[in-house]
Amino acid sequence: MDIDAWVWWLIGAVGLGIPLVLTAMPEFGMFSAGAVAAAVVAAAGGGVVAQVLVFVVASVALIAVVRPIAARHRSQQPGFASGVDALKGRQATVVERVDSTGGRIKLAGEIWSARSFDESLVFDPGRQVDVVEIDGATAVVM
């Protein structure tokens, strides 16, 4: 039984896709795409040299183009915050006097326990404060 070259390239593409899934290394996916491109050339009747050339060029081009884009996206901060991270930097209204030992604020429509960031600061009811951080279930404000 003689298997066509394009089938071998597809087998290679699947073989390169397995480490992509197991290791999450995108380079394997780019090599796999290069193997698919070589399979197309083989199916179209291209010779072995053309198949290997297309595999190498497609793989290298994908690595040269996609890796820098992926690295740039990975290094960027997320565009939105969620959970307690979304509360940092928001304004709140003091409900009960807040000092370094405790107090209460209204933050995002809910009552939170709070304490002042600086021990010398005291905030009276009705005052607007900024949330510096969330420490457990306590908002740290200033």
GROMACS .gro file of C-alpha atoms in nm:
model
  142
    1MET     CA    1   0.000   0.000   0.000
    2ASP     CA    2   0.151   0.328  -0.114
    3ILE     CA    3   0.040   0.638   0.078
    4ASP     CA    4   0.040   0.973  -0.103
    5ALA     CA    5   0.276   1.246   0.020
    6TRP     CA    6  -0.008   1.480   0.116
    7VAL     CA    7  -0.138   1.218   0.362
    8TRP     CA    8   0.205   1.199   0.526
    9TRP     CA    9   0.206   1.578   0.560
   10LEU     CA   10  -0.137   1.568   0.724
   11ILE     CA   11  -0.018   1.295   0.960
   12GLY     CA   12   0.278   1.519   1.041
   13ALA     CA   13   0.043   1.814   1.099
   14VAL     CA   14  -0.160   1.609   1.346
   15GLY     CA   15   0.160   1.486   1.509
   16LEU     CA   16   0.277   1.845   1.552
   17GLY     CA   17  -0.064   1.947   1.685
   18ILE     CA   18  -0.046   1.699   1.973
   19PRO     CA   19   0.245   1.873   2.153
   20LEU     CA   20   0.068   2.204   2.090
   21VAL     CA   21  -0.227   2.084   2.294
   22LEU     CA   22  -0.016   1.913   2.560
   23THR     CA   23   0.244   2.187   2.613
   24ALA     CA   24   0.058   2.499   2.498
   25MET     CA   25   0.362   2.597   2.290
   26PRO     CA   26   0.226   2.789   1.989
   27GLU     CA   27   0.533   2.711   1.780
   28PHE     CA   28   0.405   2.355   1.732
   29GLY     CA   29   0.082   2.496   1.591
   30MET     CA   30   0.279   2.704   1.343
   31PHE     CA   31   0.479   2.401   1.232
   32SER     CA   32   0.152   2.211   1.203
   33ALA     CA   33   0.009   2.485   0.978
   34GLY     CA   34   0.326   2.465   0.770
   35ALA     CA   35   0.271   2.091   0.729
   36VAL     CA   36  -0.087   2.153   0.614
   37ALA     CA   37   0.043   2.403   0.355
   38ALA     CA   38   0.294   2.139   0.236
   39ALA     CA   39   0.010   1.886   0.212
   40VAL     CA   40  -0.178   2.125  -0.016
   41VAL     CA   41   0.131   2.157  -0.238
   42ALA     CA   42   0.171   1.778  -0.243
   43ALA     CA   43  -0.196   1.729  -0.333
   44ALA     CA   44  -0.157   1.983  -0.614
   45GLY     CA   45   0.128   1.776  -0.757
   46GLY     CA   46   0.426   1.974  -0.629
   47GLY     CA   47   0.758   1.794  -0.593
   48VAL     CA   48   0.935   1.705  -0.271
   49VAL     CA   49   1.155   2.015  -0.289
   50ALA     CA   50   0.851   2.243  -0.328
   51GLN     CA   51   0.674   2.067  -0.040
   52VAL     CA   52   0.968   2.105   0.197
   53LEU     CA   53   1.025   2.464   0.085
   54VAL     CA   54   0.659   2.555   0.148
   55PHE     CA   55   0.672   2.383   0.488
   56VAL     CA   56   0.984   2.575   0.593
   57VAL     CA   57   0.871   2.912   0.454
   58ALA     CA   58   0.520   2.888   0.599
   59SER     CA   59   0.646   2.774   0.941
   60VAL     CA   60   0.917   3.039   0.964
   61ALA     CA   61   0.682   3.312   0.839
   62LEU     CA   62   0.419   3.220   1.096
   63ILE     CA   63   0.676   3.216   1.376
   64ALA     CA   64   0.821   3.549   1.261
   65VAL     CA   65   0.479   3.715   1.241
   66VAL     CA   66   0.265   3.548   1.507
   67ARG     CA   67   0.516   3.518   1.795
   68PRO     CA   68   0.580   3.894   1.829
   69ILE     CA   69   0.206   3.964   1.816
   70ALA     CA   70   0.139   3.699   2.083
   71ALA     CA   71   0.421   3.832   2.301
   72ARG     CA   72   0.280   4.185   2.275
   73HIS     CA   73  -0.068   4.066   2.374
   74ARG     CA   74   0.071   3.861   2.662
   75SER     CA   75   0.260   4.160   2.805
   76GLN     CA   76  -0.038   4.396   2.794
   77GLN     CA   77  -0.245   4.450   3.103
   78PRO     CA   78  -0.602   4.326   3.084
   79GLY     CA   79  -0.848   4.583   2.953
   80PHE     CA   80  -1.092   4.533   3.237
   81ALA     CA   81  -1.077   4.438   3.600
   82SER     CA   82  -1.320   4.207   3.772
   83GLY     CA   83  -1.400   4.107   4.128
   84VAL     CA   84  -1.224   4.302   4.399
   85ASP     CA   85  -0.974   4.436   4.145
   86ALA     CA   86  -1.259   4.632   3.988
   87LEU     CA   87  -1.322   4.808   4.319
   88LYS     CA   88  -0.969   4.948   4.355
   89GLY     CA   89  -0.958   5.313   4.262
   90ARG     CA   90  -1.334   5.364   4.296
   91GLN     CA   91  -1.495   5.626   4.512
   92ALA     CA   92  -1.709   5.539   4.811
   93THR     CA   93  -1.919   5.728   5.065
   94VAL     CA   94  -1.846   5.703   5.435
   95VAL     CA   95  -2.150   5.569   5.625
   96GLU     CA   96  -1.990   5.531   5.970
   97ARG     CA   97  -1.675   5.712   6.081
   98VAL     CA   98  -1.365   5.549   5.927
   99ASP     CA   99  -1.026   5.553   6.096
  100SER     CA  100  -0.730   5.316   6.114
  101THR     CA  101  -0.926   5.069   6.329
  102GLY     CA  102  -1.242   5.046   6.121
  103GLY     CA  103  -1.564   5.199   5.995
  104ARG     CA  104  -1.819   5.151   5.717
  105ILE     CA  105  -1.849   5.279   5.361
  106LYS     CA  106  -2.096   5.243   5.077
  107LEU     CA  107  -1.906   5.104   4.780
  108ALA     CA  108  -2.068   4.999   4.452
  109GLY     CA  109  -2.410   4.999   4.618
  110GLU     CA  110  -2.302   4.776   4.909
  111ILE     CA  111  -2.196   4.847   5.266
  112TRP     CA  112  -1.833   4.748   5.329
  113SER     CA  113  -1.620   4.751   5.638
  114ALA     CA  114  -1.332   4.991   5.589
  115ARG     CA  115  -1.022   5.132   5.748
  116SER     CA  116  -0.806   5.428   5.658
  117PHE     CA  117  -0.482   5.376   5.467
  118ASP     CA  118  -0.300   5.623   5.691
  119GLU     CA  119  -0.339   5.587   6.070
  120SER     CA  120  -0.368   5.964   6.111
  121LEU     CA  121  -0.661   6.001   5.870
  122VAL     CA  122  -1.021   6.004   5.995
  123PHE     CA  123  -1.323   6.029   5.764
  124ASP     CA  124  -1.666   6.138   5.885
  125PRO     CA  125  -2.002   6.018   5.746
  126GLY     CA  126  -2.096   6.166   5.409
  127ARG     CA  127  -1.736   6.217   5.299
  128GLN     CA  128  -1.616   6.077   4.966
  129VAL     CA  129  -1.310   5.850   4.988
  130ASP     CA  130  -1.101   5.660   4.736
  131VAL     CA  131  -1.054   5.283   4.767
  132VAL     CA  132  -0.681   5.206   4.765
  133GLU     CA  133  -0.706   4.830   4.804
  134ILE     CA  134  -0.925   4.549   4.930
  135ASP     CA  135  -0.782   4.357   5.225
  136GLY     CA  136  -0.997   4.048   5.271
  137ALA     CA  137  -1.346   4.188   5.329
  138THR     CA  138  -1.220   4.533   5.428
  139ALA     CA  139  -1.175   4.828   5.194
  140VAL     CA  140  -0.864   5.035   5.263
  141VAL     CA  141  -0.946   5.399   5.186
  142MET     CA  142  -0.793   5.743   5.175
   0.00000   0.00000   0.00000
